Amino acid sequence: MIKLTQIKKSYGRHQVLKGIDLTVEKGEVVAILGPSGSGKTTLLRCMNYLERPSEGEITIDGFTVNCKRPSKSDIHSLRKQSAMVFQQYNLFRHKTALENVMEGLVVVQKVPKEQARKRSIELLEKVGLGSKLDAYPSQLSGGQQQRVGIARALALNPKVILFDEPTSSLDPELVGEVLSVIRKIAREGITMIIVTHEMSFAQEVAGHVIFIDDGMIVERGTPNELFNSPKEERTKQFLKRYTPDGVYSI
Amino acid sequence: MNIDLPFIWESLVELLTAIPTTLAITAVSMLCGLAIGTVVALIRMYKVPVLHSVAASYVTFIRGTPMLTHLLLIYFGLPLIVDALSAQFGWPFRSVNIPMITFAYISFSITAGAYLSEVVRSGLQAVDKGQIEAAYSIGMTTRQAISRIVFPQAFAILLPSLSNSTISMLHGSTLVFTVSVVDINAKSQIIASSNWKFFEAYIAAAAIYWGLTILIERLTAIVEKRINIYNRGGVT
Ligand SMILES: Nc1ncnc2c1ncn2[C@@H]1O[C@H](COP(=O)(O)OP(=O)(O)O)[C@@H](O)[C@H]1O
Ligand SMILES: [Mg+2]
């Protein structure tokens, strides 16, 4: 379904990704963990070409882009395979919640307006915002904005949704509402890659967990393997730092 | 002091007929200037090869020379070019057939284009980068992302500067008297010198310019209120 081969990315002389190989099956939820600055965001952004990888190959659902010299239309087609939920929400500020969700359907997928509207309302209801259709992002709390962001991503029916620390800009009391929406869609069999620091959440929803450090995949496994019997020293160190006494319960 | 108050009123009424000329010059120059400025801003932001340095030279040259000089260069230069082309290709068209106001339109559009390119550029740069990334992430092309997401937000940001530029252009358009176009200012000169009542005529002209300026400010406030709905509220 998704296959990354030797993805490398450098900023000047600083190599941020040092050859990432990753395979994700259809319907799988993969959690990516790793210390700050290890390249998690860069990796996600490379998958939809918000960042241009220096080298490597990206395949999503049979569509392959070689990062050596991709054409504009390759990049565009690759982007249409995925959707992204951003750490800072990035809702279109001049559009209402409903318009945010409809935008991709109408403009990119050319769905007739009425139909797009109906589907968008359904999705906003699904994320619990049926009463906020006409609110602008500035009128919504962070948790509400992020749920609109998730509805916007879902609307496109993408092959995979990429989440970049979807809850780390939120006040603690708003984290739960967003996680429960993600949990709900995880159960529907949508392929997802989630960068997160919410360890118990990762343990609960992910089929596979990947630990990245310094631009490399250090260790991968089932949540049980990775959290309860990590093999690599770096993984152990990291987990010790991030899960003191299980305060990360949801 | 000896001021002919009724004559101020008379001049005012007479000057009304010149308002359309002034407004036409201002509007045409601002609209064409905005189009030029937007293209130039995009060329410079996306560093389009070759055009990028042409655009940069255009902006520095125009901003480095007076608006009156642009008008005179166009007024004397354009006919030479037009006539040379006509001779070359055997067109019947001659530069004497160009209406005078056209020189004002062309030259002021070029002037406004350079200034507005900087205004547009700062507006585009002020739009959060996350906005265009979100547009890309839902599969928009660059063109769609710019026209549907970036421009509307940039416009809201640059509206105040745009309003200021419009007012500057309204006032700057008085330079057209040098190429014999009769706008409000030129008309007030005519009224003044044919009646030997300079102060009165110029007071009337000042009143009209002031009124138009206030009108532009009011319109801006109305537009600003409408397009800035999304910036209000704020639970975040
Ligand atoms: N645009 C950029 N220019 C230069 N360096 C960058 C840029 N973006 C990220 N980096 C660097 O790349 C490294 C990985 O960043 P990032 O992918 O954001 O890490 P993470 O999401 O794991 O915290 C960091 O060292 C960061 O400083
Ligand atoms: Mg990050």
Coordinates of C-alpha atoms and ligand atoms in Angstrom, one line a residue:
Chain A
M1 CA 0.0 0.0 0.0
I2 CA 2.6 2.5 1.1
K3 CA 6.3 1.9 0.5
L4 CA 9.1 4.2 1.2
T5 CA 12.5 3.3 -0.1
Q6 CA 15.7 4.9 1.1
I7 CA 14.2 8.3 1.7
K8 CA 16.9 10.8 2.4
K9 CA 16.7 14.5 3.1
S10 CA 19.3 17.1 3.7
Y11 CA 19.1 20.8 4.6
G12 CA 22.4 22.1 3.3
R13 CA 25.0 19.8 4.9
H14 CA 22.7 18.7 7.6
Q15 CA 21.3 15.3 6.8
V16 CA 17.9 15.0 8.5
L17 CA 16.7 11.7 7.1
K18 CA 19.4 9.1 6.5
G19 CA 17.6 6.5 4.4
I20 CA 14.2 5.6 5.7
D21 CA 12.5 2.4 4.5
L22 CA 9.0 1.9 5.5
T23 CA 6.1 -0.3 4.4
V24 CA 2.5 0.2 5.6
E25 CA -0.3 -2.2 4.8
K26 CA -3.8 -1.1 3.8
G27 CA -5.9 -0.3 6.8
E28 CA -3.0 -0.3 9.1
V29 CA -2.3 2.4 11.8
V30 CA 1.3 3.1 12.3
A31 CA 2.6 5.3 15.1
I32 CA 5.9 7.1 14.8
L33 CA 7.8 8.0 18.0
G34 CA 11.0 9.7 18.5
P35 CA 12.7 12.6 20.2
S36 CA 12.2 16.2 19.1
G37 CA 14.4 17.0 16.0
S38 CA 14.7 13.4 15.0
G39 CA 13.0 14.0 11.6
K40 CA 9.5 12.8 12.2
T41 CA 7.8 15.8 10.7
T42 CA 10.2 15.9 7.8
L43 CA 9.4 12.3 7.0
L44 CA 5.7 12.9 7.0
R45 CA 6.1 16.1 4.9
C46 CA 8.3 14.2 2.4
M47 CA 5.4 11.7 1.9
N48 CA 3.2 14.4 0.4
Y49 CA 6.0 16.4 -1.0
L50 CA 5.6 19.5 1.2
E51 CA 9.3 18.8 1.6
R52 CA 11.3 17.6 -1.4
P53 CA 13.3 14.5 -0.4
S54 CA 16.9 14.5 -1.7
E55 CA 16.7 10.8 -2.7
G56 CA 14.5 7.8 -2.5
E57 CA 11.2 6.4 -3.8
I58 CA 7.7 6.8 -2.6
T59 CA 4.9 4.5 -3.6
I60 CA 1.3 5.0 -2.4
D61 CA -1.3 2.6 -3.7
G62 CA 0.6 1.6 -6.8
F63 CA 1.6 5.2 -7.7
T64 CA 5.4 5.6 -7.5
V65 CA 7.4 8.8 -7.5
N66 CA 11.2 8.7 -7.8
C67 CA 12.5 11.6 -5.9
K68 CA 15.5 12.1 -8.1
R69 CA 13.6 14.0 -10.7
P70 CA 9.8 14.1 -10.2
S71 CA 7.6 16.0 -12.6
K72 CA 5.1 18.5 -11.4
S73 CA 2.2 16.2 -12.3
D74 CA 3.9 13.4 -10.3
I75 CA 4.0 15.5 -7.3
H76 CA 0.4 16.6 -7.7
S77 CA -0.8 13.1 -8.2
L78 CA 1.1 11.9 -5.2
R79 CA -0.4 14.6 -3.0
K80 CA -3.9 13.5 -4.0
Q81 CA -3.2 10.1 -2.5
S82 CA -2.8 11.4 1.0
A83 CA -4.2 14.0 3.4
M84 CA -2.6 15.6 6.3
V85 CA -3.6 16.7 9.7
F86 CA -1.2 19.4 10.9
Q87 CA 0.2 20.2 14.4
Q88 CA -1.0 23.8 14.0
Y89 CA -4.3 22.7 12.4
N90 CA -3.8 25.0 9.4
L91 CA -7.4 25.5 8.7
F92 CA -8.2 28.0 5.9
R93 CA -8.7 31.0 8.1
H94 CA -11.0 32.8 5.7
K95 CA -13.4 29.9 5.4
T96 CA -16.0 28.5 7.7
A97 CA -15.7 25.0 9.2
L98 CA -18.1 23.7 6.5
E99 CA -16.2 25.5 3.7
N100 CA -12.9 24.1 4.9
V101 CA -14.2 20.6 4.6
M102 CA -15.9 21.2 1.3
E103 CA -13.0 23.0 -0.4
G104 CA -11.1 19.9 -1.4
L105 CA -14.2 18.1 -2.6
V106 CA -15.4 20.9 -4.8
V107 CA -12.1 22.3 -6.0
V108 CA -9.9 19.3 -6.3
Q109 CA -12.3 16.4 -6.8
K110 CA -14.9 18.4 -8.6
V111 CA -17.8 17.0 -6.6
P112 CA -21.0 18.9 -7.3
K113 CA -21.6 21.5 -4.5
E114 CA -24.8 20.1 -3.1
Q115 CA -23.3 16.7 -2.8
A116 CA -20.0 18.0 -1.3
R117 CA -22.0 20.0 1.2
K118 CA -24.0 17.0 2.3
R119 CA -20.9 14.8 2.8
S120 CA -19.1 17.6 4.6
I121 CA -22.0 18.1 7.0
E122 CA -22.0 14.4 7.7
L123 CA -18.3 14.4 8.4
L124 CA -18.5 17.4 10.7
E125 CA -21.3 15.7 12.6
K126 CA -19.1 12.7 12.9
V127 CA -16.4 14.7 14.6
G128 CA -19.0 16.2 16.8
L129 CA -19.2 19.7 15.2
G130 CA -22.6 19.5 13.6
S131 CA -23.4 22.8 15.4
K132 CA -20.4 24.7 14.3
L133 CA -20.8 24.5 10.5
D134 CA -20.7 28.2 10.0
A135 CA -18.0 29.1 12.5
Y136 CA -14.7 30.5 11.4
P137 CA -11.5 28.9 12.7
S138 CA -10.9 32.0 14.9
Q139 CA -14.2 31.2 16.6
L140 CA -13.3 27.7 17.5
S141 CA -11.1 26.2 20.3
G142 CA -8.0 24.3 19.4
G143 CA -9.6 21.0 19.8
Q144 CA -12.5 22.0 17.6
Q145 CA -10.2 23.3 14.9
Q146 CA -8.2 20.1 14.9
R147 CA -11.4 18.1 14.6
V148 CA -12.4 20.2 11.6
G149 CA -8.9 19.5 10.2
I150 CA -9.6 15.7 10.6
A151 CA -12.9 16.1 8.8
R152 CA -11.2 18.0 6.0
A153 CA -8.7 15.2 5.6
L154 CA -11.4 12.5 5.7
A155 CA -13.5 14.3 3.1
L156 CA -11.0 13.5 0.4
N157 CA -11.2 9.8 1.0
P158 CA -7.5 9.6 0.9
K159 CA -5.5 6.4 0.7
V160 CA -3.7 7.4 3.8
I161 CA -4.0 10.2 6.4
L162 CA -0.8 11.6 7.8
F163 CA -1.0 13.1 11.4
D164 CA 1.8 15.2 12.6
E165 CA 1.5 15.5 16.4
P166 CA -2.2 16.3 16.1
T167 CA -2.6 17.0 19.8
S168 CA 0.6 18.6 20.9
S169 CA -0.6 22.2 20.4
L170 CA -3.6 21.6 22.5
D171 CA -4.4 22.4 26.1
P172 CA -4.4 19.1 28.1
E173 CA -8.1 19.2 28.6
L174 CA -8.8 19.3 24.8
V175 CA -6.5 16.4 23.9
G176 CA -9.1 13.7 24.7
E177 CA -11.7 14.9 22.3
V178 CA -9.3 14.8 19.4
L179 CA -7.8 11.5 20.3
S180 CA -11.3 10.0 20.6
V181 CA -12.1 11.1 17.0
I182 CA -8.9 9.6 15.7
R183 CA -9.6 6.4 17.6
K184 CA -13.0 6.3 16.0
I185 CA -11.7 6.6 12.5
A186 CA -8.9 4.1 13.2
R187 CA -11.5 1.5 13.8
E188 CA -13.0 2.2 10.4
G189 CA -10.0 0.7 8.7
I190 CA -8.5 3.9 7.3
T191 CA -4.8 3.8 6.8
M192 CA -3.0 6.2 9.1
I193 CA 0.5 7.3 10.0
I194 CA 0.5 9.2 13.3
V195 CA 3.4 11.0 14.8
T196 CA 2.7 11.4 18.4
H197 CA 4.0 11.7 21.9
E198 CA 0.9 10.2 23.4
M199 CA 2.4 6.9 24.3
S200 CA -0.7 5.1 25.7
F201 CA -2.7 6.3 22.7
A202 CA -0.1 4.9 20.3
Q203 CA -0.1 1.6 22.2
E204 CA -3.9 1.4 22.0
V205 CA -4.6 2.3 18.3
A206 CA -1.4 1.4 16.4
G207 CA -0.8 -1.9 14.7
H208 CA 2.8 -1.0 14.4
V209 CA 5.1 1.4 16.2
I210 CA 8.2 2.8 14.8
F211 CA 10.9 4.5 16.8
I212 CA 13.0 7.1 14.9
D213 CA 16.1 8.8 16.2
D214 CA 18.6 11.0 14.3
G215 CA 17.0 10.4 10.9
M216 CA 17.0 6.7 11.1
I217 CA 14.5 4.0 12.1
V218 CA 16.0 2.5 15.2
E219 CA 13.4 0.0 16.0
R220 CA 10.0 -1.2 14.9
G221 CA 7.5 -3.7 16.2
T222 CA 4.0 -4.2 17.6
P223 CA 3.1 -1.9 20.4
N224 CA 3.6 -4.8 22.8
E225 CA 7.1 -5.5 21.5
L226 CA 8.2 -1.9 21.4
F227 CA 6.8 -0.7 24.7
N228 CA 7.2 -3.8 26.8
S229 CA 10.4 -5.3 25.5
P230 CA 12.4 -2.8 23.4
K231 CA 15.6 -4.2 22.1
E232 CA 17.6 -1.1 21.4
E233 CA 19.2 0.9 24.1
R234 CA 18.1 4.2 22.5
T235 CA 14.5 3.1 22.5
K236 CA 14.7 2.2 26.1
Q237 CA 16.2 5.5 27.0
F238 CA 13.5 7.3 25.1
L239 CA 10.6 5.4 26.6
K240 CA 11.9 6.0 30.1
R241 CA 11.9 9.7 29.4
Y242 CA 8.5 9.9 27.9
T243 CA 6.5 7.5 30.1
P244 CA 7.2 8.3 33.6
D245 CA 4.7 6.2 35.7
G246 CA 2.1 6.1 33.0
V247 CA 0.9 9.7 33.3
Y248 CA 0.0 9.5 29.7
S249 CA -3.3 7.7 30.3
I250 CA -6.2 9.1 28.3
Chain B
M1 CA -9.0 90.1 3.4
N2 CA -11.2 89.9 0.4
I3 CA -12.7 86.5 -0.4
D4 CA -15.5 86.0 -2.8
L5 CA -17.4 83.2 -0.9
P6 CA -20.2 82.8 -3.5
F7 CA -17.5 82.3 -6.1
I8 CA -16.1 79.3 -4.2
W9 CA -19.5 77.7 -4.5
E10 CA -19.7 78.5 -8.2
S11 CA -16.3 77.0 -8.8
L12 CA -17.2 73.9 -6.8
V13 CA -20.2 73.3 -9.0
E14 CA -18.2 73.8 -12.1
L15 CA -15.4 71.5 -10.9
L16 CA -17.9 68.7 -10.5
T17 CA -17.8 68.1 -14.2
A18 CA -14.1 67.2 -13.9
I19 CA -14.6 64.6 -11.2
P20 CA -15.1 61.7 -13.7
T21 CA -11.8 62.4 -15.3
T22 CA -9.9 62.4 -12.0
L23 CA -11.7 59.2 -10.9
A24 CA -11.1 57.5 -14.2
I25 CA -7.4 58.2 -14.1
T26 CA -7.2 57.0 -10.5
A27 CA -9.3 53.9 -11.0
V28 CA -7.6 52.8 -14.2
S29 CA -4.1 53.4 -12.9
M30 CA -4.9 51.5 -9.7
L31 CA -6.6 48.5 -11.4
C32 CA -3.9 48.1 -14.1
G33 CA -1.2 48.8 -11.5
L34 CA -2.6 46.1 -9.2
A35 CA -2.6 43.7 -12.1
I36 CA 1.0 44.6 -13.0
G37 CA 2.0 44.6 -9.3
T38 CA 0.5 41.2 -8.7
V39 CA 2.3 39.6 -11.7
V40 CA 5.6 41.3 -10.7
A41 CA 5.2 40.2 -7.1
L42 CA 4.6 36.6 -8.1
I43 CA 7.5 36.7 -10.5
R44 CA 9.8 38.0 -7.8
M45 CA 8.5 35.6 -5.1
Y46 CA 8.8 32.5 -7.3
K47 CA 12.1 33.8 -8.8
V48 CA 11.1 33.1 -12.4
P49 CA 14.3 33.0 -14.4
V50 CA 15.2 36.1 -16.4
L51 CA 11.9 37.8 -15.7
H52 CA 12.9 38.0 -12.1
S53 CA 15.7 40.4 -12.7
V54 CA 13.7 42.4 -15.3
A55 CA 11.0 42.8 -12.7
A56 CA 13.5 43.9 -10.0
S57 CA 15.0 46.5 -12.3
Y58 CA 11.5 47.8 -13.2
V59 CA 10.7 48.2 -9.6
T60 CA 13.9 50.0 -8.6
F61 CA 13.8 52.3 -11.6
I62 CA 10.2 53.4 -11.2
R63 CA 10.6 53.8 -7.4
G64 CA 13.8 55.7 -8.0
T65 CA 12.3 58.3 -10.3
P66 CA 9.4 60.8 -9.9
M67 CA 6.0 60.0 -11.2
L68 CA 6.1 63.3 -13.3
T69 CA 9.2 62.0 -15.0
H70 CA 7.4 58.8 -16.0
L71 CA 4.5 60.8 -17.4
L72 CA 6.9 63.0 -19.5
L73 CA 8.9 60.0 -20.7
I74 CA 5.7 58.3 -21.8
Y75 CA 4.3 61.5 -23.3
F76 CA 7.3 62.1 -25.4
G77 CA 8.6 58.6 -25.9
L78 CA 5.5 56.6 -26.7
P79 CA 4.6 58.7 -29.9
L80 CA 8.1 58.0 -31.2
I81 CA 7.7 54.3 -30.8
V82 CA 4.1 54.3 -32.1
D83 CA 5.0 56.3 -35.2
A84 CA 8.1 54.2 -35.9
L85 CA 6.1 51.0 -35.7
S86 CA 3.4 52.5 -37.9
A87 CA 6.0 53.5 -40.5
Q88 CA 7.6 50.1 -40.3
F89 CA 4.4 48.1 -40.8
G90 CA 2.5 50.6 -42.9
W91 CA -0.3 51.1 -40.4
P92 CA -2.5 54.2 -40.9
F93 CA -2.4 54.9 -37.1
R94 CA -0.5 58.0 -36.0
S95 CA 0.5 59.1 -32.5
V96 CA -1.5 62.3 -32.8
N97 CA -4.6 60.1 -32.7
I98 CA -3.8 58.9 -29.2
P99 CA -6.2 60.6 -26.7
M100 CA -4.1 62.6 -24.2
I101 CA -5.6 60.8 -21.2
T102 CA -4.1 57.5 -22.5
F103 CA -0.7 58.8 -21.7
A104 CA -1.8 59.3 -18.1
Y105 CA -3.4 55.8 -18.0
I106 CA -0.3 54.1 -19.3
S107 CA 2.3 56.1 -17.3
F108 CA 0.4 56.0 -14.0
S109 CA -0.3 52.3 -14.3
I110 CA 3.4 51.7 -14.7
T111 CA 4.1 53.9 -11.7
A112 CA 1.4 52.2 -9.6
G113 CA 2.6 48.7 -10.7
A114 CA 6.0 49.2 -9.2
Y115 CA 4.7 50.5 -5.9
L116 CA 1.9 48.0 -5.7
S117 CA 4.2 45.1 -6.4
E118 CA 5.8 45.8 -3.1
V119 CA 2.5 46.1 -1.4
V120 CA 1.2 42.8 -2.9
R121 CA 4.5 41.1 -2.0
S122 CA 4.3 42.1 1.6
G123 CA 0.7 40.9 1.7
L124 CA 1.5 37.6 0.2
Q125 CA 4.4 37.1 2.6
A126 CA 2.2 37.9 5.5
V127 CA 0.0 34.9 4.8
D128 CA 1.0 32.0 7.1
K129 CA 3.0 29.4 5.2
G130 CA 0.8 26.7 6.7
Q131 CA -2.1 28.0 4.6
I132 CA -0.6 27.1 1.3
E133 CA 0.8 23.8 2.7
A134 CA -2.7 22.9 3.8
A135 CA -3.9 23.7 0.3
Y136 CA -1.3 21.5 -1.2
S137 CA -2.1 18.7 1.2
I138 CA -5.7 18.5 0.0
G139 CA -4.3 18.2 -3.6
M140 CA -4.7 21.8 -4.9
T141 CA -2.4 23.0 -7.7
T142 CA -0.2 26.0 -7.0
R143 CA -2.6 28.1 -9.1
Q144 CA -5.6 27.0 -7.1
A145 CA -3.8 27.4 -3.8
I146 CA -2.8 31.0 -4.6
S147 CA -6.1 32.1 -6.1
R148 CA -8.4 30.5 -3.6
I149 CA -6.4 30.5 -0.3
V150 CA -3.5 32.9 -0.4
F151 CA -4.9 35.8 -2.4
P152 CA -8.1 36.3 -0.4
Q153 CA -6.1 36.4 2.8
A154 CA -3.4 38.6 1.4
F155 CA -6.0 41.0 0.1
A156 CA -7.5 41.4 3.6
I157 CA -4.0 42.1 4.9
L158 CA -3.0 44.6 2.2
L159 CA -6.3 46.5 2.0
P160 CA -5.2 49.4 4.2
S161 CA -2.0 49.9 2.1
L162 CA -4.1 49.6 -1.0
S163 CA -6.4 52.3 0.3
N164 CA -3.4 54.6 1.0
S165 CA -2.0 54.0 -2.4
T166 CA -5.3 54.8 -4.0
I167 CA -5.4 58.1 -2.1
S168 CA -1.8 58.9 -3.2
M169 CA -2.8 58.2 -6.8
L170 CA -5.9 60.4 -6.5
H171 CA -3.6 63.2 -5.4
G172 CA -0.8 62.4 -7.8
S173 CA -3.2 62.4 -10.7
T174 CA -3.1 66.2 -10.6
L175 CA 0.1 65.9 -12.6
V176 CA -1.9 65.3 -15.8
F177 CA -2.2 69.1 -16.3
T178 CA 1.3 68.8 -17.8
V179 CA -0.1 66.8 -20.7
S180 CA -3.2 68.9 -21.1
V181 CA -5.7 66.6 -19.5
V182 CA -8.4 68.6 -17.7
D183 CA -8.9 66.9 -14.3
I184 CA -10.2 68.7 -11.2
N185 CA -6.9 70.4 -10.6
A186 CA -6.5 71.6 -14.2
K187 CA -10.0 72.8 -14.3
S188 CA -9.5 74.8 -11.1
Q189 CA -6.5 76.4 -12.7
I190 CA -8.6 77.4 -15.7
I191 CA -11.4 78.8 -13.6
A192 CA -8.8 80.6 -11.4
S193 CA -6.9 82.3 -14.2
S194 CA -9.9 83.2 -16.3
N195 CA -11.6 84.9 -13.3
W196 CA -8.5 86.1 -11.5
K197 CA -9.8 84.4 -8.4
F198 CA -7.1 81.9 -7.6
F199 CA -7.6 81.3 -3.9
E200 CA -11.3 80.7 -4.3
A201 CA -10.9 78.3 -7.1
Y202 CA -8.2 76.3 -5.3
I203 CA -10.2 76.2 -2.1
A204 CA -13.0 74.6 -4.1
A205 CA -10.6 72.1 -5.6
A206 CA -9.2 71.3 -2.2
A207 CA -12.7 70.6 -0.9
I208 CA -13.5 68.2 -3.7
Y209 CA -10.2 66.3 -3.2
W210 CA -10.8 66.1 0.5
G211 CA -14.3 64.8 -0.1
L212 CA -13.1 62.1 -2.5
T213 CA -10.4 61.1 0.0
I214 CA -12.9 60.7 2.8
L215 CA -15.1 58.7 0.4
I216 CA -12.2 56.3 -0.3
E217 CA -11.6 55.9 3.4
R218 CA -15.2 55.2 4.1
L219 CA -15.4 52.6 1.3
T220 CA -12.3 50.9 2.6
A221 CA -13.8 50.7 6.1
I222 CA -16.9 49.1 4.7
V223 CA -15.0 46.5 2.6
E224 CA -12.6 45.9 5.5
K225 CA -15.5 45.1 7.8
R226 CA -17.0 42.7 5.4
I227 CA -13.9 40.7 4.5
N228 CA -12.5 40.6 8.0
I229 CA -15.4 38.8 9.6
Y230 CA -13.2 35.7 9.8
N231 CA -10.6 37.5 12.0
R232 CA -13.1 38.3 14.7
G233 CA -14.2 36.1 17.5
G234 CA -11.3 34.3 19.0
V235 CA -11.9 31.6 21.5
T236 CA -8.5 30.2 20.7
Ligands
LIG1 N1 13.3 24.1 6.7 C1 14.4 23.6 7.5 N2 15.6 24.1 7.3 C2 16.7 23.6 8.0 N3 16.6 22.6 8.9 C3 15.4 22.1 9.1 C4 14.2 22.5 8.4 N4 13.1 21.8 8.9 C5 13.6 21.0 9.8 N5 15.0 21.1 10.0 C6 15.8 20.3 10.9 O1 15.6 19.0 10.6 C7 15.6 18.2 11.8 C8 14.4 17.4 12.0 O2 13.3 18.2 12.1 P1 11.8 17.7 12.3 O3 11.5 16.8 11.2 O4 10.9 18.8 12.4 O5 11.9 16.8 13.6 P2 10.7 16.3 14.6 O6 9.4 16.5 13.9 O7 11.1 14.9 14.8 O8 10.8 17.1 15.8 C9 15.8 19.2 12.9 O9 17.2 19.2 13.3 C10 15.5 20.5 12.3 O10 16.2 21.6 12.9
MG2 MG 7.7 17.6 14.5

